[in-house]
XYZ file of C-alpha atoms in Angstrom:
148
model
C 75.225 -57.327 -113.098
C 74.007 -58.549 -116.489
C 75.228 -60.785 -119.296
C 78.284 -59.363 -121.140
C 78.772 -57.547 -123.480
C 77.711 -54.520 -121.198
C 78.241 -56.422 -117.629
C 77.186 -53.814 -115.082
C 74.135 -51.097 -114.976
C 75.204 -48.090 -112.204
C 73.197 -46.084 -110.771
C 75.338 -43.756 -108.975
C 74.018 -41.224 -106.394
C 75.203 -38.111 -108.604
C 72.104 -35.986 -109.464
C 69.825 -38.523 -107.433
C 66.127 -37.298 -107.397
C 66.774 -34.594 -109.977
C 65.122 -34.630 -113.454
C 67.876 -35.926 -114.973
C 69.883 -37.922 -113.179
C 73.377 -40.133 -114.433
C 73.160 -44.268 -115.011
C 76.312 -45.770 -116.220
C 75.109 -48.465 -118.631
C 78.044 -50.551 -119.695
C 80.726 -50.505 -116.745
C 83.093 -53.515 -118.674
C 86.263 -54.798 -116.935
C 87.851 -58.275 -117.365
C 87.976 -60.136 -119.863
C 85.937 -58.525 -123.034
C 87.066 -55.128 -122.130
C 89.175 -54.701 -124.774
C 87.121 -55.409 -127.439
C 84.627 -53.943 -126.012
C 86.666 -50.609 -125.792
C 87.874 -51.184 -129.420
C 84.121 -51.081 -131.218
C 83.406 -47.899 -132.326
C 81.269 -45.612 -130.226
C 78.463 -45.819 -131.745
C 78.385 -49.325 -130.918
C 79.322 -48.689 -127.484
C 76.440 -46.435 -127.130
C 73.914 -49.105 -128.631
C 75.248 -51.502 -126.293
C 74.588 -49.640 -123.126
C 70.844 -49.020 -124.849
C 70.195 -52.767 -125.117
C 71.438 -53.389 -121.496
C 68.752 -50.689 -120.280
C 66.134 -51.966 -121.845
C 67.032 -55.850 -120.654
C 66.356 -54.525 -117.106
C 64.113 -51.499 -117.642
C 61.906 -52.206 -121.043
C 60.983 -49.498 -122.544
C 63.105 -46.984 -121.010
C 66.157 -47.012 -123.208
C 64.827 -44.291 -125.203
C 65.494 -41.174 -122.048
C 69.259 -41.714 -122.188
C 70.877 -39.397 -123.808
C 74.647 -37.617 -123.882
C 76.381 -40.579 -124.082
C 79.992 -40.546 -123.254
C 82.513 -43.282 -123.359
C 85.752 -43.442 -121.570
C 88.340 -46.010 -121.732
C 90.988 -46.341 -118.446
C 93.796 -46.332 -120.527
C 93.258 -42.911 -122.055
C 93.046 -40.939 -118.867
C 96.643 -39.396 -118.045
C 98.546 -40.993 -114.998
C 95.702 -44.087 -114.983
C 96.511 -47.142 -115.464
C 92.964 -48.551 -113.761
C 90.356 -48.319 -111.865
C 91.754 -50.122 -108.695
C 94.656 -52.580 -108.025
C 95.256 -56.146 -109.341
C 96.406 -57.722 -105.829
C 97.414 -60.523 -108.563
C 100.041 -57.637 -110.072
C 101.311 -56.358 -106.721
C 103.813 -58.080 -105.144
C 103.100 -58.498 -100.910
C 106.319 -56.737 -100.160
C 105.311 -53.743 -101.803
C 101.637 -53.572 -100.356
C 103.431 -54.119 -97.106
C 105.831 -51.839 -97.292
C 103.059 -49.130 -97.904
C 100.427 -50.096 -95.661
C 103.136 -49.189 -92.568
C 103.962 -46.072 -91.544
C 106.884 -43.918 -92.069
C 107.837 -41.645 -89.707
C 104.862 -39.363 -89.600
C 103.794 -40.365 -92.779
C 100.779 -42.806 -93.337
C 99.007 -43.699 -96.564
C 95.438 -44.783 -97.062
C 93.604 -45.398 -100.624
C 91.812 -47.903 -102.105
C 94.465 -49.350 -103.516
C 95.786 -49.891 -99.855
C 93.804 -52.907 -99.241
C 94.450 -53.943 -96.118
C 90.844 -54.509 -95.635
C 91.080 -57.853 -98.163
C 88.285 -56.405 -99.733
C 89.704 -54.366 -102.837
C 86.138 -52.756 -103.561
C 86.811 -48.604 -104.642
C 84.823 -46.415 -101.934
C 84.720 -49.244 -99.117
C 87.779 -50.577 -99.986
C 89.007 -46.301 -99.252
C 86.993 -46.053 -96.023
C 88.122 -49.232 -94.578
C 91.944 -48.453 -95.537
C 91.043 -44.587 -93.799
C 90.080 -46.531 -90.596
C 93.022 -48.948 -90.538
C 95.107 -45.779 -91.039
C 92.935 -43.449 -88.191
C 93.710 -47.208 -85.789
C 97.303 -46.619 -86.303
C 97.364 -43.259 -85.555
C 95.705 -43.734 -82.169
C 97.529 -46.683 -81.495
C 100.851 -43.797 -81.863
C 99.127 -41.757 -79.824
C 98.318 -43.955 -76.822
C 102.455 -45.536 -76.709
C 103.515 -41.603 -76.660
C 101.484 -40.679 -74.017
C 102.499 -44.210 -72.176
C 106.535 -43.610 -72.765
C 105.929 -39.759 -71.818
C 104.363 -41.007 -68.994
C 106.522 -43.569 -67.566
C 109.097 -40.863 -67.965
C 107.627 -38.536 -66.133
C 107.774 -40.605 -63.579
């Protein structure tokens, strides 16, 4: 994390180790992220440069194929993740329980309390794989004492 405007440096795990790897150098949410969307990209672009060389001197000059991308111009997005803040309790309740045979995990799904993208997924995947098995084990207990 660094000083806005840029906020966040990435260094995701895509092309790790290869000659040319991917850093995401200007990850801006909050407040700021509008304006910062709004500046032209060539700003953008000189942005991400400066925040580079705050934490790596010298090194802004490798990136290269810049691309910008704003949330709001990606079909059917609305977001990275969910604003708890915008969904009401109900409705995360009502989808964090199963229906029928149907479950839903996600990272929107927090049920967790974390709300953090891939942990936020993994943890929701467990709660949903703890469910399951909890099915499991009353079927086999009600098919048992039926049995019997």
């Amino acid at each position: 994390w660094i000083d806005p405007p840029a906020r966040l440096l990435w260094y995701p795990s895509n092309d790790l180790n290869t000659r040319y790897g991917l850093l995401v150098a200007g990850y801006v949410t909050g407040e700021g992220s509008d304006v910062f969307g709004a500046k032209p990209f060539d700003a953008q672009y000189a942005t991400s440069r400066e925040a580079v060389e705050l934490l790596h001197p010298g090194y802004s000059h490798h990136l290269r194929n810049p691309l910008a991308v704003s949330w709001e111009q990606i079909p059917y997005s609305e977001g990275p993740w969910l604003q708890r803040e915008h969904f009401p309790a109900d409705a995360s309740a009502l989808l964090e329980a199963p229906h029928g045979r149907v479950y839903f995990a996600g990272d929107g799904l927090v049920q967790s309390g974390v709300g953090i993208w891939q942990e936020s997924a993994a943890n929701s995947a467990r709660y949903v794989v703890g469910q399951l098995a909890e099915r499991v084990i009353q079927q086999r207990q009600t098919a048992a004492l039926a049995a019997s």
